[in-house]
Amino acid sequence: MTAKRSGPPGSRARVKPARKSGVRSNAPLPSNSGKGDDVPVQASPEPKTRPKDNALVVVGVGGSAGSLGPLRELFSALPVDAGIAFVVVSHQSATGHSLLPEILAKTTPMPVNEINGPTPLEGGHIYVVPRGESVALQDGLLSIDAVGDRRVPSAPIDFFFEALARDRRQRAVGIILSGTGRDGTRGLAAIRSSAGLCLAQAPETAEFDGMPSSAIAAQAAEFALKVSEMPDRLAAFALRASTAPLNGRDRSELTPERLEPILTLIRERAGHDFSAYKRDTLLRRVERRMDLHGVERLADYARFLDENDEEIDALWRDWLIGVSGFFRDPEAFKALADSGLRALLATRKGERSFRVWVPGCATGEEAYSVAIVILEMLESLGLRLDVQVFATDLDPTAITAARAGRYPKSIASAVGPERLARYFAEEGHGFRVKKSLRERIVFAVQDALSDPPFTRVDLVSCRNLLIYVVPSAQQTLLSVFHYCMNPGGLLLLGASEHVGESMDLFTVLDRRWKLYRRSDVVAPLPPVRWTPRSPHALEAGAARPRVESVGLDLTETLRTLLADRFGPPAVVVDFRGQIQQIHGRVGAYLELAPGRAHLNVVDMAREGLRAPLAAALRELEKNGDASVEKELRWKSDGAWRSLRLTVSRVQGRRIPIPLVLISFELVPGGAHTGRKRPSKERKSAKARLVDEVQQIRGDLEVSVSELQAANEELASANEEVQSANEELQSSNEELQSSKEETQSLNEELHTVNGELMEKLRGIEVANDDLLNLMSNIEIATIFLDDRMRVKRFTPQARSVARLIDGDVGRPLADLATLVDYPDLLADAGAVLASLRPIEKQVPAAGGAWYTVRIRPYRTARDVVEGLVVTFIDITETKRGERIQAARFLAESIVDAVREPLLVLDRSLRVLRANRSFYRVFQVGSAETAGRLVEEIGDRQWGGSELRSLLETTLRDGTPFEGFEVIYEFPQIGRRRVLLSGRPVSIADQEQPSLLVLGIEDTGPTNLPTSAEGATT
């Protein structure tokens, strides 16, 4: 949940970030260069003797993909003198060298060090966790944790954050930056439970929002901020935390009495009653929220709550302390299985179901763990029971997370590989509970202290609730558990919880792991509490009601004044006698009876009025009369008075229930006191007394009969209410189950829809790839169906056949191809019949050549549904083959010539010399082939005139003959030779690319050697 950016009332410390003055040199990092990748670095013994700095604030920063940019932004803006130590944990592979320390060192003047051994924390330093390692923190000392089983998926951020929470408590800070998966969520929740500060990068600013969104959705992060907003928040928090004592501020004003206004505000605005929770626990959480917002006084924080509905939600969710995990205290679950479930399940052989209630389930790990243990025990005993687990919690967000059943990969170490493979499926960056386990658990929002419990359960697992409530509430909960359990049912409590004064309700099975069995004692029914939501409670963000101004109307006021002055005293009641409205002074006729207050007109009637009043109400209801009028006598202030009692129905269209108006009107002259009267008056008084006694006797008989009938009706109604209650409870459970099933089905449909969307996107991508392949492959291809009709063709196919888009669906026989392949149709039919591919080289117009391949068209199911005909242009290959053949022919001719010959390229380098050249001049190919003409032999052929002549021949393409030279050869002596040159052009080249130099040896000579020659 994202808190409001606006600050609360009260002073708030803010530290301005220091201006960067350049990059300061950092301490040298340990290097393993030249010593292998896994050479350990020896740790100095000094850190072990350094004292722990209790006031130091330690910030753990976790990130994954896309977190490098936010890390640089964060550390570049942080002040160096804030006195904070930073530990950076990122997901990196275990191989190779991490460049993160070097990158961060260029961003901030703070020293950056990679952790290579026991390292003490110092303020103003940044510590980077090495690749593929987990780092622990204890007593201010960082150390590499030895990871035993590398097959278990690691969660280094969760691991360090949990250690940070244990070591620094309210001076721990956790920050989650961009990354995929859910690593860091559980660790951030641990920091929040220890009263530390928890921040997450705003998902909309993260390149990968998986990790920040997971922390925010689990309510582990208290603030979702841009990275640029985090430095000020950190500096202000560090200033407060470093100046406060370790156990909190001066708590003189944080008394339970001053907490009452906040409790009332939470009850009225959020609808949750925390009056039964331990005040010290609530006060610590309030103090933490005050520190987060920089509020010093409790009264200021109460005003801040009243003005900030989001803070109200954050506070009561903080009070819940939803800490959970799979198989917490594994020995407790072993004791549950061996000491309790084995014997209990053996007695349930003839039954169909086994019901479990897990109150305070948080995010569901406890409920899933209990269900797994029960299913495993049923399998070991060979029993088949329908296991139904009801898991409840007050936090709707936690229940939503539990229903989703998605957990990070870090649960693998607690669950174990066998249970993980059986009850969980890997999904994305975590695991999801399989349907076979999920469908056995019903999650619901419930307040165990006030809402009706689940009944007829065989096991109650409550391991995270009793320690947070006062002893009286603990005993109430234990009474509820005893009431809702079947005979012989089991109760599993947390390691720090006990049954206390309710020992007579339960028998101890395992004292260490707090496992109990329900005792068969008749216990009083637990008190029923109902804490309704105040009608004045507002949803978060809702506007407060405003008083609208209306026109002045005195009609009703005037009617009320006249009735008060001239009307008799009267009351308006329903047919049960419950008073709805009183008019006038009715104290002479009605009075409150001692004991519990009842606003029933019959119970409040004075002497002489009760029986007539009850009879009049019954007569009015039974006979349907509009009114009943009676004259009677009643005693008031020691005197008997005469009264006219009128009971009439109240008519009106806007009256929601039947109402009755009872008016009391005195009869004048009807008062009689106890003084002496004449005998005649005494006789008449005696007769009246006899009449009154008879009247009272009759009224008494009527009252007795009505009481008996009422008792019978009450007993019947009680039975009906109990039956209806059971039916409602059963219906509620069925509705909850149906709701869970509907939600599960909805999730499955959503998943299937997502998978279908992914498949459609995959098909679109594959189709785009196919279109791009067909457009860029530069091979003419025609796809034919099983009836040899055109299905598709590539753009290059237009060069071998006159194809247009409208030719799709036309038979191959109707196409006019540009290749000389008369057997194309016959060969296509043969391939379709035999499924054997055919490949032929055929000519085309303009001297082009194509390799035509005809192959079967096979689908992904290996079904042949047509043909694929490809036309591969091999014109250049054919030309190369011709050139190669010509070259081979030329080389053969050169070797066959009896005169010496040299073949030179344009740079006058010898490409080839024939056998006659080697024989005449007695030289080898190693000192001739590949050399420049002037370099062969003893450089006899290096004259400038000869070279100029050769270059001119290659440039102009003019041959020469009879160029005479006299050379001294070491092997054959001085010889006179005549040279002839012929330029040669290859293929379509305009200029000659080769020169054939013919040499005629005229024999020995005595003429002097000359590098120059004469042309003849």
mmCIF file of N, CA and C in Angstrom, residues 510-580:
data_model
loop_
_atom_site.group_PDB
_atom_site.id
_atom_site.type_symbol
_atom_site.label_atom_id
_atom_site.label_comp_id
_atom_site.label_asym_id
_atom_site.label_seq_id
_atom_site.Cartn_x
_atom_site.Cartn_y
_atom_site.Cartn_z
ATOM 1 N N ASP A 510 1.334 -33.406 24.063
ATOM 2 C CA ASP A 510 2.756 -33.107 23.920
ATOM 3 C C ASP A 510 2.987 -31.735 24.526
ATOM 4 N N ARG A 511 3.606 -31.716 25.707
ATOM 5 C CA ARG A 511 3.742 -30.454 26.436
ATOM 6 C C ARG A 511 4.697 -29.499 25.746
ATOM 7 N N ARG A 512 5.751 -30.033 25.129
ATOM 8 C CA ARG A 512 6.743 -29.160 24.513
ATOM 9 C C ARG A 512 6.166 -28.454 23.301
ATOM 10 N N TRP A 513 5.443 -29.192 22.433
ATOM 11 C CA TRP A 513 4.942 -28.623 21.192
ATOM 12 C C TRP A 513 3.471 -28.245 21.279
ATOM 13 N N LYS A 514 2.950 -28.147 22.497
ATOM 14 C CA LYS A 514 1.633 -27.577 22.786
ATOM 15 C C LYS A 514 0.521 -28.247 21.964
ATOM 16 N N LEU A 515 0.464 -29.560 22.072
ATOM 17 C CA LEU A 515 -0.589 -30.346 21.424
ATOM 18 C C LEU A 515 -1.532 -30.861 22.496
ATOM 19 N N TYR A 516 -2.850 -30.610 22.334
ATOM 20 C CA TYR A 516 -3.855 -30.962 23.339
ATOM 21 C C TYR A 516 -4.995 -31.732 22.685
ATOM 22 N N ARG A 517 -5.722 -32.482 23.552
ATOM 23 C CA ARG A 517 -6.944 -33.164 23.119
ATOM 24 C C ARG A 517 -8.116 -32.592 23.912
ATOM 25 N N ARG A 518 -9.233 -32.444 23.268
ATOM 26 C CA ARG A 518 -10.433 -31.904 23.910
ATOM 27 C C ARG A 518 -10.926 -32.855 24.986
ATOM 28 N N SER A 519 -11.166 -32.315 26.168
ATOM 29 C CA SER A 519 -11.711 -33.113 27.269
ATOM 30 C C SER A 519 -13.228 -33.172 27.161
ATOM 31 N N ASP A 520 -13.802 -34.285 27.611
ATOM 32 C CA ASP A 520 -15.255 -34.458 27.546
ATOM 33 C C ASP A 520 -15.890 -33.894 28.806
ATOM 34 N N VAL A 521 -15.748 -32.612 28.996
ATOM 35 C CA VAL A 521 -16.372 -31.926 30.127
ATOM 36 C C VAL A 521 -17.453 -31.012 29.588
ATOM 37 N N VAL A 522 -18.450 -30.757 30.409
ATOM 38 C CA VAL A 522 -19.523 -29.844 30.026
ATOM 39 C C VAL A 522 -19.076 -28.437 30.408
ATOM 40 N N ALA A 523 -18.662 -27.718 29.432
ATOM 41 C CA ALA A 523 -18.159 -26.368 29.666
ATOM 42 C C ALA A 523 -19.250 -25.352 29.370
ATOM 43 N N PRO A 524 -19.230 -24.228 30.073
ATOM 44 C CA PRO A 524 -20.214 -23.185 29.751
ATOM 45 C C PRO A 524 -20.001 -22.677 28.330
ATOM 46 N N LEU A 525 -21.110 -22.287 27.712
ATOM 47 C CA LEU A 525 -21.030 -21.776 26.352
ATOM 48 C C LEU A 525 -20.200 -20.502 26.324
ATOM 49 N N PRO A 526 -19.367 -20.325 25.315
ATOM 50 C CA PRO A 526 -18.553 -19.103 25.239
ATOM 51 C C PRO A 526 -19.443 -17.889 25.044
ATOM 52 N N PRO A 527 -19.047 -16.771 25.604
ATOM 53 C CA PRO A 527 -19.854 -15.550 25.412
ATOM 54 C C PRO A 527 -19.868 -15.154 23.949
ATOM 55 N N VAL A 528 -21.038 -14.687 23.524
ATOM 56 C CA VAL A 528 -21.200 -14.259 22.143
ATOM 57 C C VAL A 528 -20.966 -12.759 22.073
ATOM 58 N N ARG A 529 -20.021 -12.361 21.248
ATOM 59 C CA ARG A 529 -19.724 -10.941 21.062
ATOM 60 C C ARG A 529 -20.038 -10.558 19.635
ATOM 61 N N TRP A 530 -20.491 -9.349 19.485
ATOM 62 C CA TRP A 530 -20.750 -8.845 18.143
ATOM 63 C C TRP A 530 -20.275 -7.414 18.104
ATOM 64 N N THR A 531 -19.320 -7.152 17.266
ATOM 65 C CA THR A 531 -18.770 -5.810 17.136
ATOM 66 C C THR A 531 -19.137 -5.265 15.781
ATOM 67 N N PRO A 532 -20.310 -4.643 15.672
ATOM 68 C CA PRO A 532 -20.720 -4.149 14.352
ATOM 69 C C PRO A 532 -19.888 -2.950 13.933
ATOM 70 N N ARG A 533 -19.796 -2.782 12.655
ATOM 71 C CA ARG A 533 -19.105 -1.600 12.112
ATOM 72 C C ARG A 533 -19.951 -0.362 12.372
ATOM 73 N N SER A 534 -19.278 0.628 12.861
ATOM 74 C CA SER A 534 -19.991 1.853 13.178
ATOM 75 C C SER A 534 -20.627 2.452 11.936
ATOM 76 N N PRO A 535 -21.865 2.953 12.066
ATOM 77 C CA PRO A 535 -22.474 3.584 10.887
ATOM 78 C C PRO A 535 -21.739 4.835 10.448
ATOM 79 N N HIS A 536 -20.875 5.361 11.329
ATOM 80 C CA HIS A 536 -20.112 6.555 10.963
ATOM 81 C C HIS A 536 -18.789 6.211 10.315
ATOM 82 N N ALA A 537 -18.479 4.891 10.248
ATOM 83 C CA ALA A 537 -17.210 4.488 9.649
ATOM 84 C C ALA A 537 -17.215 4.825 8.172
ATOM 85 N N LEU A 538 -16.091 5.332 7.713
ATOM 86 C CA LEU A 538 -15.965 5.725 6.318
ATOM 87 C C LEU A 538 -14.941 4.849 5.645
ATOM 88 N N GLU A 539 -15.191 4.497 4.408
ATOM 89 C CA GLU A 539 -14.183 3.802 3.624
ATOM 90 C C GLU A 539 -13.052 4.776 3.325
ATOM 91 N N ALA A 540 -11.886 4.179 3.046
ATOM 92 C CA ALA A 540 -10.726 5.014 2.745
ATOM 93 C C ALA A 540 -11.013 5.901 1.546
ATOM 94 N N GLY A 541 -10.795 7.184 1.751
ATOM 95 C CA GLY A 541 -10.990 8.120 0.651
ATOM 96 C C GLY A 541 -12.406 8.643 0.534
ATOM 97 N N ALA A 542 -13.347 8.137 1.362
ATOM 98 C CA ALA A 542 -14.732 8.588 1.237
ATOM 99 C C ALA A 542 -14.873 9.977 1.843
ATOM 100 N N ALA A 543 -15.771 10.736 1.305
ATOM 101 C CA ALA A 543 -15.987 12.093 1.790
ATOM 102 C C ALA A 543 -16.814 12.078 3.054
ATOM 103 N N ARG A 544 -16.530 12.993 3.960
ATOM 104 C CA ARG A 544 -17.310 13.089 5.188
ATOM 105 C C ARG A 544 -18.670 13.724 4.900
ATOM 106 N N PRO A 545 -19.688 13.302 5.640
ATOM 107 C CA PRO A 545 -21.021 13.842 5.381
ATOM 108 C C PRO A 545 -21.086 15.328 5.708
ATOM 109 N N ARG A 546 -21.843 16.040 4.939
ATOM 110 C CA ARG A 546 -22.025 17.473 5.164
ATOM 111 C C ARG A 546 -23.496 17.768 5.436
ATOM 112 N N VAL A 547 -23.741 18.762 6.236
ATOM 113 C CA VAL A 547 -25.109 19.141 6.580
ATOM 114 C C VAL A 547 -25.650 20.031 5.480
ATOM 115 N N GLU A 548 -26.732 19.621 4.873
ATOM 116 C CA GLU A 548 -27.345 20.408 3.805
ATOM 117 C C GLU A 548 -28.344 21.397 4.411
ATOM 118 N N SER A 549 -28.377 22.574 3.925
ATOM 119 C CA SER A 549 -29.337 23.584 4.383
ATOM 120 C C SER A 549 -30.685 23.336 3.720
ATOM 121 N N VAL A 550 -31.745 23.353 4.509
ATOM 122 C CA VAL A 550 -33.100 23.126 4.006
ATOM 123 C C VAL A 550 -33.992 24.294 4.388
ATOM 124 N N GLY A 551 -35.168 24.359 3.753
ATOM 125 C CA GLY A 551 -36.120 25.408 4.067
ATOM 126 C C GLY A 551 -36.787 25.193 5.421
ATOM 127 N N LEU A 552 -37.214 26.225 6.067
ATOM 128 C CA LEU A 552 -37.817 26.161 7.391
ATOM 129 C C LEU A 552 -39.273 25.721 7.277
ATOM 130 N N ASP A 553 -39.653 24.641 8.014
ATOM 131 C CA ASP A 553 -41.023 24.113 7.998
ATOM 132 C C ASP A 553 -41.426 23.852 9.436
ATOM 133 N N LEU A 554 -42.450 24.604 9.957
ATOM 134 C CA LEU A 554 -42.865 24.499 11.361
ATOM 135 C C LEU A 554 -44.083 23.616 11.545
ATOM 136 N N THR A 555 -44.505 22.900 10.510
ATOM 137 C CA THR A 555 -45.722 22.091 10.633
ATOM 138 C C THR A 555 -45.559 21.009 11.675
ATOM 139 N N GLU A 556 -44.482 20.266 11.574
ATOM 140 C CA GLU A 556 -44.270 19.161 12.509
ATOM 141 C C GLU A 556 -44.023 19.690 13.910
ATOM 142 N N THR A 557 -43.291 20.782 13.995
ATOM 143 C CA THR A 557 -43.022 21.366 15.319
ATOM 144 C C THR A 557 -44.322 21.812 15.989
ATOM 145 N N LEU A 558 -45.211 22.448 15.227
ATOM 146 C CA LEU A 558 -46.486 22.908 15.780
ATOM 147 C C LEU A 558 -47.344 21.728 16.215
ATOM 148 N N ARG A 559 -47.368 20.669 15.403
ATOM 149 C CA ARG A 559 -48.172 19.488 15.755
ATOM 150 C C ARG A 559 -47.652 18.874 17.066
ATOM 151 N N THR A 560 -46.328 18.843 17.229
ATOM 152 C CA THR A 560 -45.754 18.273 18.458
ATOM 153 C C THR A 560 -46.108 19.120 19.668
ATOM 154 N N LEU A 561 -46.058 20.443 19.543
ATOM 155 C CA LEU A 561 -46.390 21.319 20.671
ATOM 156 C C LEU A 561 -47.850 21.156 21.096
ATOM 157 N N LEU A 562 -48.771 21.067 20.130
ATOM 158 C CA LEU A 562 -50.184 20.898 20.465
ATOM 159 C C LEU A 562 -50.436 19.561 21.143
ATOM 160 N N ALA A 563 -49.776 18.503 20.639
ATOM 161 C CA ALA A 563 -49.969 17.184 21.246
ATOM 162 C C ALA A 563 -49.440 17.159 22.665
ATOM 163 N N ASP A 564 -48.301 17.830 22.907
ATOM 164 C CA ASP A 564 -47.749 17.855 24.263
ATOM 165 C C ASP A 564 -48.661 18.602 25.236
ATOM 166 N N ARG A 565 -49.378 19.595 24.718
ATOM 167 C CA ARG A 565 -50.199 20.419 25.632
ATOM 168 C C ARG A 565 -51.566 19.829 25.885
ATOM 169 N N PHE A 566 -52.205 19.293 24.857
ATOM 170 C CA PHE A 566 -53.598 18.865 25.013
ATOM 171 C C PHE A 566 -53.779 17.345 24.955
ATOM 172 N N GLY A 567 -52.767 16.574 24.476
ATOM 173 C CA GLY A 567 -52.940 15.131 24.347
ATOM 174 C C GLY A 567 -52.636 14.404 25.640
ATOM 175 N N PRO A 568 -53.282 13.232 25.886
ATOM 176 C CA PRO A 568 -52.986 12.437 27.088
ATOM 177 C C PRO A 568 -51.625 11.768 26.954
ATOM 178 N N PRO A 569 -51.039 11.361 28.083
ATOM 179 C CA PRO A 569 -49.783 10.599 28.002
ATOM 180 C C PRO A 569 -49.987 9.314 27.189
ATOM 181 N N ALA A 570 -49.005 8.965 26.379
ATOM 182 C CA ALA A 570 -49.154 7.792 25.513
ATOM 183 C C ALA A 570 -47.768 7.253 25.153
ATOM 184 N N VAL A 571 -47.782 5.991 24.737
ATOM 185 C CA VAL A 571 -46.563 5.346 24.240
ATOM 186 C C VAL A 571 -46.903 4.626 22.946
ATOM 187 N N VAL A 572 -45.916 4.532 22.053
ATOM 188 C CA VAL A 572 -46.054 3.756 20.827
ATOM 189 C C VAL A 572 -45.193 2.506 20.976
ATOM 190 N N VAL A 573 -45.812 1.328 20.800
ATOM 191 C CA VAL A 573 -45.115 0.050 20.969
ATOM 192 C C VAL A 573 -45.408 -0.833 19.761
ATOM 193 N N ASP A 574 -44.597 -1.903 19.628
ATOM 194 C CA ASP A 574 -44.952 -2.925 18.643
ATOM 195 C C ASP A 574 -45.807 -3.976 19.332
ATOM 196 N N PHE A 575 -46.222 -5.018 18.620
ATOM 197 C CA PHE A 575 -47.110 -6.011 19.200
ATOM 198 C C PHE A 575 -46.414 -6.911 20.216
ATOM 199 N N ARG A 576 -45.091 -6.782 20.360
ATOM 200 C CA ARG A 576 -44.389 -7.482 21.429
ATOM 201 C C ARG A 576 -44.305 -6.634 22.678
ATOM 202 N N GLY A 577 -44.771 -5.395 22.599
ATOM 203 C CA GLY A 577 -44.765 -4.505 23.743
ATOM 204 C C GLY A 577 -43.522 -3.668 23.869
ATOM 205 N N GLN A 578 -42.581 -3.752 22.894
ATOM 206 C CA GLN A 578 -41.351 -2.973 22.969
ATOM 207 C C GLN A 578 -41.651 -1.508 22.633
ATOM 208 N N ILE A 579 -41.261 -0.620 23.527
ATOM 209 C CA ILE A 579 -41.563 0.802 23.385
ATOM 210 C C ILE A 579 -40.707 1.404 22.273
ATOM 211 N N GLN A 580 -41.370 2.093 21.337
ATOM 212 C CA GLN A 580 -40.692 2.778 20.250
ATOM 213 C C GLN A 580 -40.647 4.285 20.449
#
